[in-house]
Structures are given as C-alpha cells and as structure tokens.
Short mmCIF file of C-alpha atoms in Angstrom, two decimals:
data_model
loop_
_atom_site.label_atom_id
_atom_site.label_comp_id
_atom_site.label_asym_id
_atom_site.label_seq_id
_atom_site.Cartn_x
_atom_site.Cartn_y
_atom_site.Cartn_z
CA MET A 57 15.18 53.60 20.09
CA SER A 58 14.14 51.76 16.97
CA SER A 59 17.72 51.54 15.69
CA LEU A 60 18.81 49.87 18.90
CA ASP A 61 16.09 47.35 18.68
CA ASN A 62 16.97 46.77 14.98
CA SER A 63 20.63 46.08 15.91
CA LYS A 64 19.52 43.81 18.71
CA LEU A 65 17.28 41.93 16.17
CA GLU A 66 20.12 41.79 13.59
CA GLY A 67 22.44 40.40 16.28
CA LEU A 68 19.86 37.70 17.05
CA ALA A 69 19.29 36.82 13.45
CA GLN A 70 23.14 36.39 13.10
CA GLU A 71 23.17 34.14 16.15
CA ILE A 72 20.45 32.05 14.94
CA LEU A 73 22.05 31.76 11.52
CA SER A 74 25.43 30.81 13.30
CA ASP A 75 23.64 28.12 15.36
CA LEU A 76 21.91 26.66 12.24
CA VAL A 77 25.28 26.50 10.29
CA GLU A 78 26.94 24.87 13.22
CA ASP A 79 24.06 22.20 13.20
CA ALA A 80 24.70 21.50 9.58
CA CYS A 81 28.47 21.24 10.12
CA LEU A 82 28.03 19.03 12.98
CA GLY A 83 25.54 16.76 11.11
CA LEU A 84 27.99 16.34 8.29
CA CYS A 85 30.80 15.40 10.62
CA PHE A 86 28.48 12.73 12.36
CA ASP A 87 27.46 11.30 8.97
CA VAL A 88 31.07 11.11 7.72
CA HIS A 89 32.25 9.54 10.91
CA ARG A 90 29.64 6.81 10.86
CA ALA A 91 30.38 6.23 7.30
CA VAL A 92 34.01 5.83 8.04
CA LYS A 93 33.36 3.35 10.96
CA GLN A 94 30.73 1.30 9.06
CA GLY A 95 33.06 1.19 6.22
CA TYR A 96 31.08 2.75 3.36
CA PHE A 97 32.77 6.08 3.07
CA PHE A 98 35.19 5.40 0.31
CA LEU A 99 32.68 3.12 -1.57
CA ASP A 100 32.36 5.46 -4.62
CA ASP A 101 36.22 5.59 -5.19
CA THR A 102 37.80 3.01 -7.28
CA ASP A 103 41.32 2.82 -8.73
CA GLN A 104 42.44 5.64 -10.96
CA GLU A 105 42.22 3.63 -14.23
CA SER A 106 38.61 2.89 -13.88
CA MET A 107 37.87 6.49 -12.79
CA ARG A 108 39.45 7.70 -16.05
CA ASP A 109 37.58 4.92 -18.14
CA PHE A 110 34.02 6.04 -16.99
CA GLU A 111 34.49 9.76 -16.71
CA ILE A 112 31.82 12.03 -18.18
CA VAL A 113 32.25 12.72 -21.82
CA ASP A 114 31.72 16.28 -22.95
CA GLN A 115 32.11 16.43 -26.67
CA PRO A 116 29.80 17.68 -29.43
CA GLY A 117 27.83 15.01 -31.06
CA LEU A 118 28.27 12.60 -28.18
CA ASP A 119 26.22 11.92 -24.99
CA VAL A 120 27.74 11.74 -21.64
CA PHE A 121 28.61 7.97 -22.27
CA GLY A 122 30.35 8.78 -25.40
CA GLN A 123 27.85 7.23 -27.65
CA VAL A 124 26.71 8.78 -30.83
CA TYR A 125 23.15 9.71 -30.37
CA ASN A 126 21.73 10.54 -33.83
CA GLN A 127 23.36 7.62 -35.49
CA TRP A 128 20.08 6.01 -36.60
CA LYS A 129 18.50 9.05 -38.15
CA ASN A 130 19.75 8.35 -41.61
CA LYS A 131 19.69 4.52 -41.48
CA GLU A 132 17.24 2.85 -43.77
CA CYS A 133 15.57 -0.55 -43.08
CA VAL A 134 14.03 -2.99 -45.41
CA CYS A 135 10.38 -3.86 -44.79
CA PRO A 136 10.05 -7.61 -44.48
CA ASN A 137 6.43 -7.39 -45.78
CA CYS A 138 6.64 -5.19 -48.76
CA SER A 139 10.39 -5.15 -49.24
CA ARG A 140 10.54 -1.51 -49.37
CA SER A 141 13.42 0.57 -47.98
CA ILE A 142 11.98 2.79 -45.10
CA ALA A 143 13.74 5.42 -43.06
CA ALA A 144 14.46 4.36 -39.56
CA SER A 145 12.27 6.76 -37.62
CA ARG A 146 9.15 5.92 -39.99
CA PHE A 147 9.80 2.20 -39.77
CA ALA A 148 7.55 1.47 -36.88
CA PRO A 149 4.40 3.31 -38.08
CA HIS A 150 4.96 1.88 -41.47
CA LEU A 151 5.08 -1.62 -40.20
CA GLU A 152 1.89 -0.96 -38.40
CA LYS A 153 0.00 -0.08 -41.51
CA CYS A 154 1.79 -2.62 -43.56
CA LEU A 155 1.19 -5.73 -41.40
CA GLY A 156 -2.41 -4.55 -40.48
CA MET A 157 -1.68 -4.81 -36.70
CA GLY A 158 -1.67 -2.15 -33.98
CA ARG A 159 -4.44 0.05 -32.82
CA ASN A 160 -4.37 2.75 -35.43
CA SER A 161 -4.27 0.40 -38.47
CA SER A 162 -7.47 -1.46 -37.42
CA ARG A 163 -9.30 1.81 -37.01
CA ILE A 164 -8.22 3.04 -40.40
CA ALA A 165 -9.25 -0.34 -41.99
CA ASN A 166 -12.59 -0.24 -40.16
CA ARG A 167 -13.21 3.26 -41.43
CA ARG A 168 -12.47 2.16 -45.03
CA ILE A 169 -14.88 -0.71 -44.67
CA VAL A 170 -17.64 1.49 -43.37
CA THR A 171 -17.21 4.03 -46.19
CA GLY A 172 -17.43 1.27 -48.68
CA ASN A 173 -13.95 1.30 -50.12
CA ASN A 174 -12.86 -1.94 -51.53
CA THR A 175 -9.56 -2.77 -50.10
CA ASN A 176 -7.61 -5.94 -50.70
CA ASN A 177 -6.88 -6.55 -47.03
CA LYS A 178 -9.87 -8.92 -46.49
CA SER A 179 -7.62 -11.39 -44.61
CA GLU A 180 -6.34 -8.77 -42.22
CA SER A 181 -9.73 -7.74 -41.13
CA ASP A 182 -10.07 -10.96 -39.23
CA GLN A 183 -7.09 -10.07 -37.27
CA GLU A 184 -8.46 -6.70 -36.61
CA ASP A 185 -11.67 -7.93 -35.14
CA ASN A 186 -9.72 -9.81 -32.52
CA ASP A 187 -7.66 -6.81 -31.80
CA ASP A 188 -10.76 -4.78 -31.22
CA VAL A 189 -12.11 -7.11 -28.73
CA ASN A 190 -9.10 -6.83 -26.62
CA ASP A 191 -8.85 -3.28 -27.00
CA ASN A 192 -9.39 -1.52 -23.57
CA ASP A 193 -10.47 1.91 -24.79
CA TRP A 194 -13.54 1.02 -26.85
CA SER A 195 -14.67 -1.74 -29.07
CA TYR A 196 -16.23 -1.64 -32.29
CA GLY A 197 -19.43 -3.31 -31.13
CA ALA A 198 -20.05 -0.77 -28.51
CA GLU A 199 -19.60 2.03 -30.94
CA LYS A 200 -22.07 0.47 -33.19
CA LYS A 201 -24.55 0.22 -30.48
CA ALA A 202 -24.01 3.74 -29.37
CA LYS A 203 -24.25 5.10 -32.93
CA LYS A 204 -27.53 3.11 -33.59
CA ARG A 205 -29.11 4.26 -30.34
CA LYS A 206 -28.47 7.86 -31.09
CA SER A 207 -30.00 7.60 -34.47
CA ASP A 208 -33.00 5.78 -33.11
CA LYS A 209 -33.63 8.35 -30.32
CA ASN A 210 -33.69 11.38 -32.45
CA PRO A 211 -36.58 10.97 -34.84
CA ASN A 212 -39.28 9.45 -32.61
CA SER A 213 -38.04 9.91 -29.07
CA PRO A 214 -40.97 10.61 -26.66
CA ARG A 215 -38.36 12.40 -24.53
CA ARG A 216 -38.35 15.35 -27.03
CA SER A 217 -41.52 16.52 -25.41
CA LYS A 218 -40.56 15.93 -21.80
CA SER A 219 -39.13 18.59 -19.49
CA PHE A 220 -35.45 18.90 -19.04
CA LYS A 221 -35.54 17.71 -15.59
CA HIS A 222 -36.49 14.19 -16.36
CA LYS A 223 -34.15 13.99 -19.29
CA SER A 224 -31.11 14.85 -17.29
CA SER A 225 -31.97 12.48 -14.48
CA MET A 226 -32.73 9.56 -16.62
CA MET A 227 -29.81 9.84 -19.11
CA GLY A 228 -26.98 8.16 -17.12
CA PRO A 229 -28.33 4.83 -16.06
CA ARG A 230 -30.08 4.08 -19.36
CA ARG A 231 -27.06 4.22 -21.34
CA ARG A 232 -25.86 0.96 -19.65
CA MET A 233 -29.07 -1.04 -20.45
CA ASP A 234 -29.00 -3.47 -23.29
CA ASN A 235 -32.67 -3.71 -23.85
CA GLN A 236 -33.71 -0.87 -25.92
CA GLU A 237 -37.39 -1.18 -25.24
CA SER A 238 -37.63 -0.74 -21.55
CA PRO A 239 -36.37 2.87 -21.22
CA ARG A 240 -38.98 4.03 -23.66
CA MET A 241 -41.63 2.32 -21.82
CA LEU A 242 -40.61 3.97 -18.67
CA MET A 243 -40.92 7.41 -20.27
CA LYS A 244 -44.64 7.06 -20.82
CA ASP A 245 -46.70 9.53 -18.78
CA GLU A 246 -48.52 6.87 -16.64
CA ALA A 247 -45.25 5.89 -15.01
CA PHE A 248 -44.42 9.33 -13.73
CA PRO A 249 -46.95 11.18 -11.73
CA GLN A 250 -46.25 14.82 -12.12
CA MET B 199 14.17 37.49 25.18
CA ARG B 200 16.62 35.30 23.28
CA ALA B 201 15.56 32.24 25.08
CA ALA B 202 11.92 33.15 24.30
CA ILE B 203 12.46 33.64 20.69
CA ASN B 204 14.44 30.48 20.39
CA GLN B 205 11.63 28.55 22.13
CA LYS B 206 9.08 30.03 19.74
CA LEU B 207 11.20 29.13 16.78
CA ILE B 208 11.36 25.46 17.80
CA GLU B 209 7.69 25.31 18.91
CA MET B 210 6.35 26.47 15.69
CA GLY B 211 8.57 24.25 13.75
CA GLU B 212 10.33 27.10 11.95
CA ARG B 213 13.71 25.93 13.23
CA GLU B 214 13.26 22.56 11.64
CA ARG B 215 12.16 24.21 8.29
CA LEU B 216 15.06 26.66 8.36
CA LYS B 217 17.45 23.79 9.05
CA GLU B 218 16.07 21.69 6.11
CA LEU B 219 16.26 24.79 3.87
CA LEU B 220 19.83 25.40 4.86
CA ARG B 221 20.82 21.88 4.16
CA ALA B 222 19.22 21.79 0.83
CA LYS B 223 20.90 25.03 -0.28
CA LEU B 224 24.25 23.82 0.91
CA VAL B 225 24.02 20.71 -0.98
CA GLU B 226 22.87 22.63 -4.08
CA CYS B 227 25.84 25.01 -4.03
CA GLY B 228 28.43 22.11 -3.58
CA TRP B 229 29.36 22.99 0.03
CA LYS B 230 28.67 19.54 1.24
CA ASP B 231 30.99 18.09 -1.38
CA GLN B 232 33.66 20.44 -0.59
CA LEU B 233 33.49 19.72 3.09
CA LYS B 234 33.53 16.05 2.43
CA ALA B 235 36.68 16.41 0.58
CA GLN B 236 38.11 18.24 3.70
CA CYS B 237 36.91 15.31 5.71
CA LYS B 238 38.79 12.84 3.46
CA ASP B 239 41.89 14.80 3.99
CA VAL B 240 41.55 14.58 7.73
CA ILE B 241 40.87 10.88 7.57
CA ARG B 242 43.89 10.30 5.50
CA GLU B 243 45.93 12.23 7.97
CA LYS B 244 44.65 10.61 11.11
CA GLY B 245 44.24 7.11 9.64
CA LEU B 246 41.07 5.48 8.78
CA GLU B 247 40.87 3.34 11.96
CA HIS B 248 41.76 6.03 14.42
CA VAL B 249 39.71 9.13 13.37
CA THR B 250 37.28 10.28 15.90
CA VAL B 251 34.30 12.58 15.90
CA GLU B 252 36.32 15.28 17.68
CA ASP B 253 38.94 15.28 15.09
CA LEU B 254 36.41 15.74 12.36
CA VAL B 255 34.55 18.40 14.25
CA THR B 256 37.61 20.55 15.31
CA GLU B 257 39.29 20.34 11.85
CA VAL B 258 36.18 20.77 9.60
CA THR B 259 33.79 23.01 11.32
CA PRO B 260 35.68 26.14 11.09
CA LYS B 261 36.32 25.67 7.38
CA GLY B 262 32.62 24.72 6.90
CA ARG B 263 31.52 28.09 8.49
CA ALA B 264 33.90 30.00 6.31
CA LEU B 265 32.78 28.31 3.24
CA VAL B 266 29.18 29.09 3.30
CA PRO B 267 28.36 31.14 0.33
CA ASP B 268 26.96 34.54 0.92
CA SER B 269 23.88 34.13 -1.09
CA VAL B 270 22.78 31.30 1.10
CA LYS B 271 23.49 33.35 4.24
CA LYS B 272 21.53 36.34 2.84
CA GLU B 273 18.58 34.13 2.12
CA LEU B 274 18.55 32.49 5.53
CA LEU B 275 18.83 35.84 7.27
CA GLN B 276 15.91 37.11 5.26
CA ARG B 277 13.72 34.44 6.54
CA ILE B 278 14.93 34.79 10.04
CA ARG B 279 14.49 38.52 10.09
CA ALA B 280 10.92 38.00 8.83
CA PHE B 281 10.11 35.59 11.46
CA LEU B 282 11.66 37.92 14.21
CA ALA B 283 9.63 40.88 12.84
CA GLN B 284 6.42 38.88 13.29
CA HIS B 285 7.09 37.14 16.52
CA ALA B 286 9.69 39.14 18.49
CA THR B 287 7.97 41.31 21.31
CA LEU B 288 10.30 43.93 22.70
#
C-alpha cells in the first residue's frame, strides 16, 4: 500500500514541478514580449565593431578592461617636502608624517611632546591643535581631563570605602560633569541615608 | 486530493517560495539567457512588429521545459516531496 502512495506522491510532485516550470517559461515569454513591444529588448546590442571593442579581456597581468593593474608598484615619487624618492605605496603615509598633517601624525607628535622629546616641528604643532579640535573621535583636551580625573580619584577618593552598589550607579552621569567638586560632595554620608 | 494539496501549497505561501527559488536557480544556471536567445530567433523570424505572445509561447516553452538542468529539477523535487510528506493526508 505504501508503494502505491509513494508513486502517487511522486506523480504529484512531478506535476507540481511541471506547473512551476511552465509558470517560469510563461513569465519569461511575457517579459520578452513586453520588452519587444516597448522597444527595449535589443537595447544592449550594438554594432559588431563596438561589441568587439569592449569585449572582456582575459589575459594574464591585465584586468577585464585590459589595463595593467600593478603598474604603480615599482614607481617612485619625489616628496615635495623633503625631496626624497619614495615608493608609490608608501607615499601617502610618508606625506602624512612629513607634512605633519593627518590623524596619525598629530598623535605621534603629541606623544613626543608629552614624553619630553625635543623635536624640531614646533611650527607644525600649531596645525595639529587645530586638527585635534576638529577630530571627531576624541580631542586632546578631553583626554587630558579624563587622565587627570582618574589620577585624582585614586589616592583620596571617598568612594573607595563605599559599597559597590553606589559606585556603579553613580559612575555614569558623573563622567559628563565639568565641575570636579560636586560629585565628591554628593558622596558624603549625609547625602545618602542608608 | 490534488486540489487540496495545491490549495495548501498556495495558502501557506510555499508555492510562491518555490517559484522564486526556481526562478533564481534558472537565472544562475544560464537557462534564462539561453531562452532569451531562443526568443531573439523567434522575433527575427516573425518580425519585430508582428510577434505575438502566442508565437513566443508556442515556440519557446517546449524548449524551455527541455533545457531545465537536472540538478535544478532534483532540488525542486526534494523540496516538494518534503512539503508533501508533511502536509499530504491520504
């Protein structure tokens, strides 16, 4: 009995598949017919010559347009600032450091200043300050503030003795406040009935 | 029973999904491009201005059925059988 059911089911499945294929064929025919009548069916064909001109290129060392794609690997450029000859792929990072512009160069220079190195890039540090103000990620001023506050909190923070519950609830909002005095005042025992 | 199954197929949205799956697979395997080339032949034969839907359908559909690759058929049948196994009550 089960084999009869199976063959029935199989026949049914084949029928359903046949219907689906027919749907797909009809759909295609309707699309093509509409394209013909609306005039856009042959749009991607042009004359034979143009077709040959723009054919896909399949040779080693070339991309599909026929251009050489590692042409600039070995070229060297002369830096306008220091007049050195730099490899093309290293040119952009070199320019950043050389001219003292760009995000990384300002951070490196700031780091140098902080660690007390004497560099001869004094004039460029003015440019870097402007860069930092416009920098969206972080600005040197805020980092200073954050660093300072961290070092302030550690030695004489009254919070050290407080329970963990208060610490975690108060940490978030206080970060944003400019006045360093007020949070500490709030942490005194009188303010929080326990 | 056939009608009941077909109705279930449609109601549950499975038929639509199967149709989309089939269409995607046929495009992938190049069937659509092959058939479009066939259509171009028919159009050139009958003339761009005078070709009708019936012309296209009668000429192109049998070729379309024959050109469906076996792998695509197999995959669709698998899904259909799975659906029937779940929802066919005998």
